[in-house]
Short mmCIF file of C-alpha atoms in Angstrom, two decimals:
data_model
loop_
_atom_site.label_atom_id
_atom_site.label_comp_id
_atom_site.label_asym_id
_atom_site.label_seq_id
_atom_site.Cartn_x
_atom_site.Cartn_y
_atom_site.Cartn_z
CA MET L 1 -11.64 42.13 63.21
CA ASP L 2 -8.36 41.02 61.72
CA LYS L 3 -7.81 37.68 60.08
CA LYS L 4 -5.86 36.27 62.99
CA LEU L 5 -8.63 37.04 65.47
CA ILE L 6 -11.27 35.59 63.13
CA THR L 7 -9.28 32.35 62.85
CA GLN L 8 -8.81 32.27 66.61
CA CYS L 9 -12.56 32.72 67.26
CA GLY L 10 -13.45 30.09 64.64
CA ASP L 11 -11.03 27.63 66.21
CA GLU L 12 -12.40 28.37 69.66
CA LEU L 13 -15.97 27.62 68.51
CA TYR L 14 -14.83 24.47 66.68
CA ASP L 15 -13.12 23.21 69.84
CA ALA L 16 -16.28 23.96 71.84
CA LEU L 17 -18.35 22.00 69.32
CA ILE L 18 -16.03 18.99 69.43
CA ASN L 19 -15.53 19.02 73.21
CA ARG L 20 -19.16 19.93 74.07
CA THR L 21 -18.13 23.02 75.98
CA THR L 22 -19.32 26.61 75.77
CA VAL L 23 -17.56 29.90 75.20
CA LYS L 24 -18.28 33.38 76.53
CA PRO L 25 -20.30 35.44 74.06
CA LEU L 26 -18.02 36.95 71.38
CA THR L 27 -20.09 40.13 71.56
CA ASP L 28 -19.07 40.55 75.24
CA ARG L 29 -15.39 40.29 74.35
CA PHE L 30 -15.21 42.06 70.99
CA GLU L 31 -17.54 45.04 71.02
CA ASP L 32 -16.92 46.00 67.39
CA ILE L 33 -17.60 42.53 65.91
CA THR L 34 -19.75 42.87 62.77
CA ILE L 35 -22.12 40.39 61.18
CA ASP L 36 -19.61 40.00 58.32
CA ASP L 37 -16.87 39.17 60.86
CA ALA L 38 -19.23 36.61 62.35
CA TYR L 39 -19.80 34.91 58.97
CA TYR L 40 -16.00 34.68 58.44
CA ILE L 41 -15.69 33.11 61.90
CA SER L 42 -18.40 30.58 60.99
CA LEU L 43 -16.52 29.77 57.76
CA ARG L 44 -13.36 29.08 59.75
CA MET L 45 -15.37 26.76 62.02
CA LEU L 46 -16.78 25.06 58.91
CA ASP L 47 -13.30 24.67 57.35
CA ARG L 48 -12.17 22.85 60.47
CA ARG L 49 -15.15 20.47 60.21
CA VAL L 50 -14.49 19.78 56.54
CA GLU L 51 -10.78 19.20 57.27
CA ALA L 52 -11.91 16.62 59.83
CA GLY L 53 -13.93 14.81 57.16
CA ALA L 54 -17.41 16.36 57.27
CA LYS L 55 -19.23 16.77 53.98
CA ILE L 56 -21.51 19.75 53.30
CA ILE L 57 -25.03 18.58 52.40
CA GLY L 58 -27.05 21.78 52.62
CA LYS L 59 -27.85 24.96 54.48
CA LYS L 60 -30.17 26.18 57.17
CA ILE L 61 -31.94 29.48 57.56
CA GLY L 62 -32.42 30.91 61.03
CA LEU L 63 -33.92 33.97 62.74
CA THR L 64 -37.03 33.71 60.56
CA SER L 65 -39.74 34.08 63.20
CA LYS L 66 -41.00 37.38 64.51
CA ALA L 67 -40.58 36.20 68.11
CA VAL L 68 -36.88 35.38 67.66
CA GLN L 69 -36.25 38.52 65.61
CA ASP L 70 -37.83 40.64 68.34
CA MET L 71 -35.79 38.81 71.00
CA LEU L 72 -32.49 39.60 69.23
CA SER L 73 -33.65 42.95 67.75
CA VAL L 74 -32.51 41.80 64.33
CA TYR L 75 -34.88 41.94 61.39
CA GLN L 76 -33.21 39.69 58.87
CA PRO L 77 -32.59 35.95 58.81
CA ASP L 78 -29.19 34.28 59.05
CA PHE L 79 -27.82 30.99 57.74
CA GLY L 80 -25.51 28.13 58.55
CA TYR L 81 -24.12 25.01 56.89
CA LEU L 82 -25.44 21.46 57.25
CA THR L 83 -23.01 18.55 57.19
CA ASP L 84 -23.51 14.83 56.71
CA ASP L 85 -22.90 14.05 60.38
CA MET L 86 -25.94 16.12 61.43
CA VAL L 87 -28.79 14.24 59.75
CA TYR L 88 -30.99 11.55 61.34
CA ALA L 89 -33.92 9.57 59.93
CA SER L 90 -37.41 9.92 61.35
CA GLY L 91 -37.99 7.64 64.34
CA ALA L 92 -34.29 7.41 65.11
CA GLU L 93 -32.69 7.81 68.50
CA MET L 94 -30.70 11.02 68.66
CA PRO L 95 -27.81 10.88 71.15
CA ILE L 96 -28.07 14.40 72.50
CA SER L 97 -26.39 13.38 75.76
CA THR L 98 -23.14 12.65 73.92
CA LYS L 99 -23.38 15.02 70.95
CA MET L 100 -25.03 18.20 72.15
CA ILE L 101 -24.65 20.86 74.83
CA GLN L 102 -27.96 22.71 75.37
CA PRO L 103 -30.31 21.37 72.67
CA ARG L 104 -33.60 22.93 71.66
CA ALA L 105 -36.03 21.48 69.12
CA GLU L 106 -37.93 23.35 66.44
CA GLY L 107 -40.32 22.14 63.71
CA GLU L 108 -39.57 23.15 60.15
CA ILE L 109 -40.13 22.39 56.49
CA ALA L 110 -37.07 21.07 54.62
CA PHE L 111 -36.57 21.66 50.89
CA ILE L 112 -34.62 19.25 48.69
CA LEU L 113 -33.34 20.93 45.54
CA LYS L 114 -33.19 19.35 42.08
CA ARG L 115 -31.55 22.33 40.36
CA ASP L 116 -28.97 24.92 41.35
CA LEU L 117 -30.26 28.29 42.55
CA ILE L 118 -27.84 31.07 41.73
CA GLY L 119 -28.77 34.48 43.14
CA PRO L 120 -29.21 37.39 43.05
CA GLY L 121 -32.45 37.83 41.15
CA ILE L 122 -34.07 34.59 42.34
CA THR L 123 -37.87 34.70 42.77
CA ASN L 124 -40.25 32.42 44.66
CA ALA L 125 -41.22 30.87 41.32
CA ASP L 126 -37.56 29.91 40.72
CA VAL L 127 -37.41 28.29 44.15
CA ILE L 128 -40.54 26.20 43.56
CA ARG L 129 -39.23 25.16 40.13
CA ALA L 130 -35.90 24.15 41.63
CA THR L 131 -37.43 22.17 44.51
CA GLU L 132 -37.66 18.41 44.16
CA CYS L 133 -39.78 18.01 47.29
CA VAL L 134 -40.50 19.34 50.76
CA LEU L 135 -40.34 17.20 53.92
CA PRO L 136 -41.27 17.56 57.58
CA CYS L 137 -38.22 18.25 59.71
CA PHE L 138 -37.07 18.68 63.29
CA GLU L 139 -34.04 20.84 63.68
CA ILE L 140 -32.34 20.42 67.04
CA VAL L 141 -30.45 23.65 67.44
CA ASP L 142 -27.62 24.03 69.93
CA SER L 143 -25.40 26.85 71.07
CA ARG L 144 -21.72 26.77 71.75
CA VAL L 145 -22.25 30.08 73.57
CA GLU L 146 -22.74 29.98 77.33
CA ASP L 147 -26.43 29.76 78.37
CA TRP L 148 -27.67 30.65 74.85
CA ASN L 149 -26.71 34.21 75.77
CA ILE L 150 -26.49 35.26 72.12
CA LYS L 151 -26.67 38.40 70.08
CA VAL L 152 -26.99 38.07 66.32
CA GLN L 153 -23.19 38.07 65.77
CA ASP L 154 -22.77 35.24 68.29
CA THR L 155 -25.26 32.95 66.58
CA VAL L 156 -23.98 33.77 63.07
CA ALA L 157 -20.39 32.98 64.14
CA ASP L 158 -21.62 29.73 65.69
CA ASN L 159 -22.99 28.36 62.37
CA ALA L 160 -26.43 29.84 63.06
CA SER L 161 -26.68 27.69 66.24
CA CYS L 162 -26.98 24.62 64.07
CA GLY L 163 -27.02 21.24 65.79
CA LEU L 164 -28.59 18.09 64.36
CA PHE L 165 -31.73 17.51 62.30
CA VAL L 166 -34.31 14.84 61.51
CA LEU L 167 -36.03 14.45 58.15
CA GLY L 168 -39.48 12.86 57.89
CA ASP L 169 -40.09 10.01 55.50
CA SER L 170 -42.81 11.52 53.32
CA ALA L 171 -41.84 13.96 50.60
CA VAL L 172 -44.31 16.16 48.74
CA ASP L 173 -44.06 18.12 45.51
CA PRO L 174 -44.08 21.83 46.50
CA ARG L 175 -46.67 22.51 43.80
CA LYS L 176 -49.15 20.28 45.64
CA VAL L 177 -49.26 21.95 49.03
CA ASP L 178 -50.09 25.43 50.30
CA LEU L 179 -46.85 26.26 52.10
CA VAL L 180 -48.31 29.46 53.62
CA THR L 181 -51.28 27.93 55.44
CA CYS L 182 -50.05 24.38 56.04
CA GLY L 183 -50.52 23.74 59.75
CA MET L 184 -47.86 22.32 62.07
CA VAL L 185 -48.58 20.38 65.25
CA VAL L 186 -45.68 19.58 67.58
CA GLU L 187 -46.17 16.97 70.29
CA LYS L 188 -43.78 16.30 73.15
CA ASN L 189 -44.13 13.08 75.11
CA GLY L 190 -47.62 12.56 73.73
CA ALA L 191 -49.15 15.97 74.44
CA VAL L 192 -49.67 18.83 72.02
CA LEU L 193 -46.91 21.34 72.75
CA SER L 194 -47.39 24.00 70.09
CA THR L 195 -49.01 24.67 66.73
CA GLY L 196 -48.04 26.93 63.87
CA ALA L 197 -48.35 27.43 60.14
CA GLY L 198 -46.06 28.08 57.18
CA ALA L 199 -46.51 31.85 57.35
CA ALA L 200 -44.61 31.91 60.66
CA ALA L 201 -41.31 31.90 58.73
CA LEU L 202 -41.04 35.28 56.98
CA GLY L 203 -44.60 34.93 55.65
CA SER L 204 -43.76 31.71 53.77
CA PRO L 205 -41.00 29.08 53.87
CA VAL L 206 -40.50 29.80 50.16
CA ASN L 207 -39.62 33.43 51.01
CA CYS L 208 -36.88 32.08 53.29
CA VAL L 209 -35.23 29.96 50.57
CA THR L 210 -35.48 32.85 48.11
CA TRP L 211 -33.82 35.13 50.64
CA LEU L 212 -31.00 32.62 51.14
CA ALA L 213 -30.39 32.15 47.41
CA ASN L 214 -30.22 35.90 46.85
CA THR L 215 -28.11 36.61 49.93
CA LEU L 216 -25.57 33.90 49.15
CA GLY L 217 -25.62 34.91 45.48
CA GLU L 218 -24.08 38.22 46.42
CA PHE L 219 -21.08 36.31 47.79
CA GLY L 220 -20.87 34.09 44.69
CA ILE L 221 -22.26 31.07 46.54
CA SER L 222 -25.11 29.05 45.00
CA LEU L 223 -27.62 26.58 46.40
CA LYS L 224 -26.90 23.31 44.68
CA ALA L 225 -29.02 20.53 43.24
CA GLY L 226 -29.36 17.78 45.84
CA GLU L 227 -28.85 20.08 48.80
CA VAL L 228 -31.26 20.12 51.74
CA ILE L 229 -32.37 23.57 52.89
CA LEU L 230 -33.99 23.97 56.32
CA SER L 231 -36.32 26.94 55.95
CA GLY L 232 -36.82 28.10 59.55
CA SER L 233 -38.95 27.23 62.56
CA LEU L 234 -42.74 27.55 62.49
CA VAL L 235 -43.12 27.13 66.27
CA PRO L 236 -41.32 28.35 69.43
CA LEU L 237 -38.08 26.59 70.42
CA GLU L 238 -38.36 23.85 73.05
CA SER L 239 -35.58 22.63 75.32
CA VAL L 240 -35.20 18.84 75.27
CA VAL L 241 -33.51 16.26 77.51
CA PRO L 242 -32.68 12.57 77.07
CA GLY L 243 -35.88 10.52 77.38
CA ASP L 244 -38.04 13.05 75.57
CA HIS L 245 -39.94 11.98 72.48
CA MET L 246 -41.18 14.48 69.92
CA ARG L 247 -43.36 14.33 66.87
CA VAL L 248 -44.25 16.92 64.25
CA ASP L 249 -47.18 16.73 61.82
CA ILE L 250 -47.54 19.16 58.93
CA GLY L 251 -50.84 19.40 57.05
CA GLY L 252 -50.45 18.07 53.52
CA ILE L 253 -46.77 17.17 54.01
CA GLY L 254 -46.40 14.45 56.65
CA SER L 255 -44.72 13.78 59.95
CA ALA L 256 -41.35 13.20 61.60
CA SER L 257 -40.48 11.91 65.04
CA VAL L 258 -37.40 11.64 67.18
CA ARG L 259 -36.42 10.09 70.49
CA PHE L 260 -33.71 11.80 72.48
CA VAL L 261 -31.21 9.65 74.34
CA MET A 1 -78.53 32.51 95.18
CA THR A 2 -82.19 33.35 95.20
CA GLU A 3 -84.29 33.43 92.06
CA GLN A 4 -84.71 37.15 92.66
CA GLN A 5 -80.93 37.70 92.68
CA ILE A 6 -80.49 35.64 89.51
CA ALA A 7 -83.25 37.61 87.77
CA GLU A 8 -81.55 40.89 88.70
CA ILE A 9 -78.21 39.76 87.33
CA VAL A 10 -79.85 38.51 84.12
CA GLU A 11 -81.42 41.92 83.57
CA LEU A 12 -78.18 43.73 84.39
CA LEU A 13 -76.04 41.60 82.07
CA GLU A 14 -78.44 41.55 79.15
CA ASN A 15 -78.99 45.29 79.32
CA ALA A 16 -75.22 45.81 79.42
CA GLU A 17 -74.90 43.79 76.23
CA GLN A 18 -77.81 45.49 74.46
CA GLU A 19 -76.75 48.98 75.50
CA ASN A 20 -73.01 48.34 75.11
CA ARG A 21 -72.23 49.43 78.64
CA GLY A 22 -69.40 47.98 80.71
CA ILE A 23 -70.26 46.72 84.19
CA VAL A 24 -68.28 45.37 87.13
CA LYS A 25 -68.02 41.62 87.05
CA ILE A 26 -70.72 39.66 88.79
CA THR A 27 -68.40 37.99 91.27
CA ASP A 28 -67.32 41.39 92.67
CA GLN A 29 -70.79 41.76 94.18
CA HIS A 30 -71.57 38.04 94.48
CA PRO A 31 -68.30 36.30 95.39
CA ASP A 32 -70.25 33.11 96.12
CA LEU A 33 -71.59 32.83 92.54
CA SER A 34 -71.32 29.15 91.67
CA ILE A 35 -70.73 27.68 88.22
CA HIS A 36 -74.26 26.34 88.34
CA ASP A 37 -75.70 29.78 89.21
CA ALA A 38 -73.67 31.28 86.37
CA GLN A 39 -75.09 28.74 83.93
CA ASP A 40 -78.60 29.50 85.21
CA ILE A 41 -77.96 33.16 84.41
CA GLN A 42 -76.71 32.37 80.88
CA TRP A 43 -79.71 30.11 80.15
CA ALA A 44 -82.11 32.75 81.50
CA ILE A 45 -80.55 35.41 79.24
CA ARG A 46 -80.97 33.00 76.35
CA ALA A 47 -84.64 32.39 77.23
CA ARG A 48 -85.23 36.13 77.43
CA LYS A 49 -83.88 36.60 73.93
CA GLU A 50 -85.83 33.66 72.54
CA ALA A 51 -89.01 35.05 74.09
CA ARG A 52 -88.42 38.23 72.08
CA GLY A 53 -88.09 36.24 68.86
CA THR A 54 -84.32 35.95 68.66
CA ARG A 55 -83.21 32.67 67.10
CA ILE A 56 -80.37 30.76 68.71
CA VAL A 57 -78.30 29.53 65.75
CA GLY A 58 -75.59 27.64 67.56
CA MET A 59 -73.05 27.47 70.34
CA LYS A 60 -69.48 28.55 71.00
CA MET A 61 -66.78 26.95 73.09
CA ALA A 62 -64.31 29.15 74.96
CA GLY A 63 -61.32 28.67 77.22
CA MET A 64 -59.80 25.96 75.08
CA ASN A 65 -56.22 26.71 76.12
CA PRO A 66 -55.87 24.52 79.23
CA ASN A 67 -52.82 26.49 80.39
CA VAL A 68 -54.74 29.72 80.92
CA ASP A 69 -58.38 28.86 81.02
CA GLN A 70 -61.17 26.39 81.71
CA ALA A 71 -63.50 25.23 78.98
CA HIS A 72 -67.02 26.67 78.96
CA TYR A 73 -69.77 27.39 76.45
CA GLY A 74 -72.02 30.18 75.28
CA PHE A 75 -74.81 30.51 72.72
CA LEU A 76 -74.85 32.28 69.34
CA ALA A 77 -77.82 34.55 68.64
CA ASP A 78 -78.94 35.25 65.07
CA TYR A 79 -78.04 38.95 65.27
CA CYS A 80 -74.41 38.05 66.06
CA SER A 81 -73.83 36.86 62.50
CA VAL A 82 -71.74 39.24 60.35
CA PRO A 83 -71.40 38.61 56.61
CA GLN A 84 -68.07 37.49 55.15
CA GLY A 85 -66.01 40.64 54.46
CA GLY A 86 -68.45 42.67 56.55
CA GLU A 87 -67.95 45.21 59.28
CA ILE A 88 -68.01 45.07 63.04
CA ASN A 89 -68.90 48.37 64.65
CA THR A 90 -66.90 49.32 67.74
CA LYS A 91 -69.76 51.61 68.80
CA GLU A 92 -71.71 48.41 69.49
CA LEU A 93 -68.85 46.70 71.32
CA LEU A 94 -66.69 47.39 74.38
CA HIS A 95 -63.29 45.74 73.84
CA PRO A 96 -63.60 43.35 70.94
CA LYS A 97 -61.02 40.68 70.16
CA VAL A 98 -60.92 38.41 67.14
CA GLU A 99 -60.11 34.71 67.07
CA ALA A 100 -59.72 32.25 64.20
CA GLU A 101 -61.89 29.18 64.71
CA ILE A 102 -63.14 26.13 62.86
CA ALA A 103 -66.93 25.81 63.09
CA PHE A 104 -68.96 22.61 62.73
CA VAL A 105 -72.46 22.61 61.28
CA THR A 106 -74.40 19.55 62.40
CA SER A 107 -76.77 17.38 60.38
CA GLU A 108 -78.21 15.40 63.28
CA GLU A 109 -79.05 16.01 66.92
CA LEU A 110 -76.19 15.24 69.30
CA ALA A 111 -76.89 14.18 72.87
CA GLY A 112 -74.62 13.29 75.77
CA PRO A 113 -73.34 12.01 78.05
CA GLY A 114 -70.82 9.79 76.31
CA CYS A 115 -70.55 11.88 73.17
CA HIS A 116 -67.17 11.42 71.45
CA ILE A 117 -65.28 12.46 68.33
CA GLY A 118 -66.73 9.58 66.31
CA LYS A 119 -70.32 10.63 67.02
CA VAL A 120 -69.47 14.25 66.27
CA LEU A 121 -67.92 13.45 62.89
CA ALA A 122 -70.85 11.20 61.99
CA ALA A 123 -73.28 14.02 62.81
CA THR A 124 -71.33 16.75 61.00
CA ASP A 125 -72.81 18.21 57.84
CA PHE A 126 -69.71 20.28 57.06
CA ILE A 127 -67.07 22.49 58.65
CA VAL A 128 -66.42 26.13 57.80
CA PRO A 129 -63.71 28.64 58.70
CA THR A 130 -64.82 31.46 60.98
CA ILE A 131 -63.63 34.51 62.83
CA GLY A 132 -65.19 34.80 66.27
CA ILE A 133 -65.42 38.21 67.91
CA SER A 134 -65.47 38.00 71.68
CA ASP A 135 -66.39 40.98 73.80
CA SER A 136 -66.79 40.78 77.54
CA ARG A 137 -69.43 43.02 79.03
CA TYR A 138 -67.15 43.61 82.00
CA GLN A 139 -64.96 46.68 82.42
CA ASP A 140 -62.36 44.53 84.11
CA CYS A 141 -60.35 42.37 81.73
CA GLU A 142 -59.43 39.85 84.45
CA ILE A 143 -62.50 37.63 84.41
CA ASP A 144 -63.14 34.55 86.51
CA LEU A 145 -64.87 31.48 85.11
CA ALA A 146 -68.27 32.04 86.76
CA SER A 147 -68.48 35.64 85.56
CA ALA A 148 -67.50 34.58 82.04
CA ILE A 149 -70.19 31.88 81.94
CA ALA A 150 -72.87 34.29 83.17
CA ASP A 151 -71.80 36.69 80.42
CA ASN A 152 -72.41 34.07 77.71
CA ALA A 153 -68.71 33.21 77.33
CA SER A 154 -68.07 36.72 75.95
CA ALA A 155 -69.92 35.75 72.76
CA SER A 156 -70.39 38.76 70.55
CA ARG A 157 -70.18 38.40 66.75
CA PHE A 158 -69.05 35.80 64.24
CA VAL A 159 -68.16 35.72 60.56
CA ILE A 160 -68.48 32.56 58.48
CA GLY A 161 -66.31 32.65 55.36
CA GLY A 162 -64.24 30.42 53.14
CA ARG A 163 -65.78 27.28 51.79
CA PRO A 164 -67.58 24.45 53.54
CA LEU A 165 -65.86 21.06 53.46
CA LEU A 166 -66.84 17.55 54.44
CA VAL A 167 -64.83 16.18 57.34
CA ASP A 168 -64.21 12.69 55.99
CA GLU A 169 -61.02 13.47 54.07
CA LEU A 170 -59.58 16.16 56.30
CA ASP A 171 -57.01 15.94 59.07
CA LEU A 172 -58.58 18.47 61.41
CA ARG A 173 -55.48 18.48 63.61
CA THR A 174 -53.10 19.87 61.02
CA ILE A 175 -55.35 22.44 59.31
CA GLY A 176 -53.22 25.57 59.49
CA VAL A 177 -54.46 29.09 60.20
CA VAL A 178 -52.70 32.38 59.48
CA VAL A 179 -54.24 35.58 60.88
CA GLU A 180 -53.29 38.89 59.29
CA LYS A 181 -54.07 42.32 60.70
CA ASN A 182 -53.68 45.18 58.26
CA GLY A 183 -51.53 43.03 55.99
CA SER A 184 -49.11 41.67 58.60
CA VAL A 185 -49.13 38.15 59.99
CA VAL A 186 -50.04 38.41 63.69
CA GLU A 187 -50.97 34.83 64.65
CA VAL A 188 -50.44 31.31 63.32
CA GLY A 189 -51.65 27.94 64.54
CA ALA A 190 -53.20 24.61 63.63
CA GLY A 191 -56.38 22.74 64.57
CA ALA A 192 -54.72 20.65 67.28
CA ALA A 193 -54.44 23.81 69.42
CA VAL A 194 -58.08 23.11 70.35
CA LEU A 195 -58.09 20.04 72.64
CA GLY A 196 -55.83 18.19 70.18
CA ASN A 197 -58.71 18.10 67.66
CA PRO A 198 -61.56 20.63 67.20
CA ALA A 199 -64.07 17.74 66.99
CA ALA A 200 -63.23 17.00 70.65
CA SER A 201 -64.50 20.47 71.49
CA VAL A 202 -67.93 19.65 70.02
CA ALA A 203 -68.06 16.40 71.99
CA MET A 204 -67.15 18.27 75.17
CA LEU A 205 -69.92 20.80 74.50
CA VAL A 206 -72.51 18.05 73.99
CA ASN A 207 -71.47 16.36 77.24
CA MET A 208 -71.64 19.68 79.10
CA LEU A 209 -75.14 20.31 77.68
CA ALA A 210 -76.19 16.86 78.89
CA GLU A 211 -75.40 17.94 82.45
CA ARG A 212 -78.32 20.33 82.06
CA ASP A 213 -80.47 17.80 80.18
CA GLN A 214 -79.98 19.72 76.96
CA VAL A 215 -79.04 18.47 73.48
CA LEU A 216 -77.39 20.08 70.47
CA PRO A 217 -80.08 20.30 67.76
CA ALA A 218 -79.43 19.38 64.12
CA GLY A 219 -78.41 22.41 62.08
CA SER A 220 -76.42 24.00 64.90
CA ILE A 221 -73.29 26.02 64.24
CA VAL A 222 -70.60 25.15 66.78
CA MET A 223 -67.63 27.49 67.06
CA THR A 224 -65.03 25.14 68.53
CA GLY A 225 -62.71 27.68 70.16
CA SER A 226 -59.78 29.79 69.13
CA ILE A 227 -56.81 28.16 67.43
CA THR A 228 -54.71 31.28 67.96
CA SER A 229 -54.40 33.89 70.69
CA ALA A 230 -57.12 36.53 70.57
CA VAL A 231 -56.16 39.70 68.66
CA ALA A 232 -57.42 43.07 69.94
CA VAL A 233 -58.82 45.33 67.22
CA GLU A 234 -59.72 49.01 66.79
CA PRO A 235 -61.51 51.09 64.17
CA GLY A 236 -59.70 51.04 60.83
CA ASP A 237 -58.31 47.52 61.24
CA ALA A 238 -58.77 44.91 58.54
CA ILE A 239 -58.53 41.27 59.61
CA ILE A 240 -58.16 38.25 57.38
CA ALA A 241 -57.74 34.65 58.49
CA HIS A 242 -56.38 32.18 55.94
CA PHE A 243 -57.27 28.55 56.61
CA GLN A 244 -55.57 25.62 54.89
CA HIS A 245 -58.06 23.87 52.59
CA LEU A 246 -60.97 26.01 53.91
CA GLY A 247 -60.15 29.40 52.38
CA ASP A 248 -60.28 32.87 53.91
CA VAL A 249 -62.50 34.78 56.32
CA SER A 250 -62.27 38.56 56.63
CA LEU A 251 -63.81 41.53 58.37
CA LYS A 252 -63.34 45.26 58.73
CA VAL A 253 -63.48 47.15 62.01
CA VAL A 254 -65.26 50.50 61.94
#
């Protein structure tokens, strides 16, 4: 794709985000769109957000579960950028009716970094050393693509389908919890909806952060001290509507809850 | 059903298990088989084994996913125990599936009705991580509840591994489980997948036993039901289940 088309697609997705509208899948309209093209489109979308005053506070990793990878026939994760206007505290009301289009909730583990991670060559040990703490997290993903009808290029271009997220209020040292076997219980409106464990995300949430550090390192981008990194869902995605209440508990880490309005 | 009919089914089902021979499900020939009849059959099979000197070491709960199944119980016979890291032999089984479960070992007798999580926790000696191997004696994989109960809830083998832990400082709901088959993660879950808390499964069992004027003796092993979906296995497979806090359980399939 040429630069002009990339800018045009990025602007189109930015407008959709701001106006809460959807676009036709890029992959239907531009057959030769590559994953690299899609990342440049997402960067254009991000530039527009930053121009409008948003501040980058971290990154998210997506496409980490086997179920989602099988669905999209893509066997690597992707990533998007988190901005300050996306984050909510546990227990807060999240105004999905005015801020989102077709929201879906997923339970994750968030990492807060205390040191920069500059790939390539980053190992899981580096990630644990660089992590201040891990927290329970709900990521409410959203798609600016009509009916979530996405191929991998569509979601990459759309900032990895990032929406809003909720951080829990207990933080744990990553050296004090088994991130592979820690269990996750997601409840919706008081009933158990799904369960999972750390290994659901590429075998370990730490693997996901390591992948991100090394992948971004190749483009000269580092993960920075103070950033929040969402490491990928441990349970299936769940559509949510205003009025729903959700809670996630993670063994050895804590809980987070959110009410959708 | 007549006593004669029940006795015939008991013989048929127990022989099928002992000889590893698949049969058509009971309800194909006896569509009017009631849940009570099915329980009579299971208890008669149990009595037959006990009369031959088999020790009943505990109970299992099955059908703990309310979306697909109805809860029911079976018994665990001493010969069903496989050592940690041991082998299950497909020549002795028809279509085995493995499930990761938390098991309770009781220190006191539990009696219903009115048993609840509090009583269960107070009567728990320790919990252990287990892999349950279920194996229906029916050729047909679509089994109805009555047929499953008559067939001892598809109970087949079990492996106790990991390390025992006291329940007082554990959140049973969030204990995570990761099941690997031949080195790849195939299933994940957490304790709350079983009735919101595996201790609730023990209470349900005790209350079900009370309907037949039975109790759960001290020293019983109770397999509380699968946290994950069942995983089909074949010869050559190696299975390992990693439990948060409780360690690992493994088996080989030959």
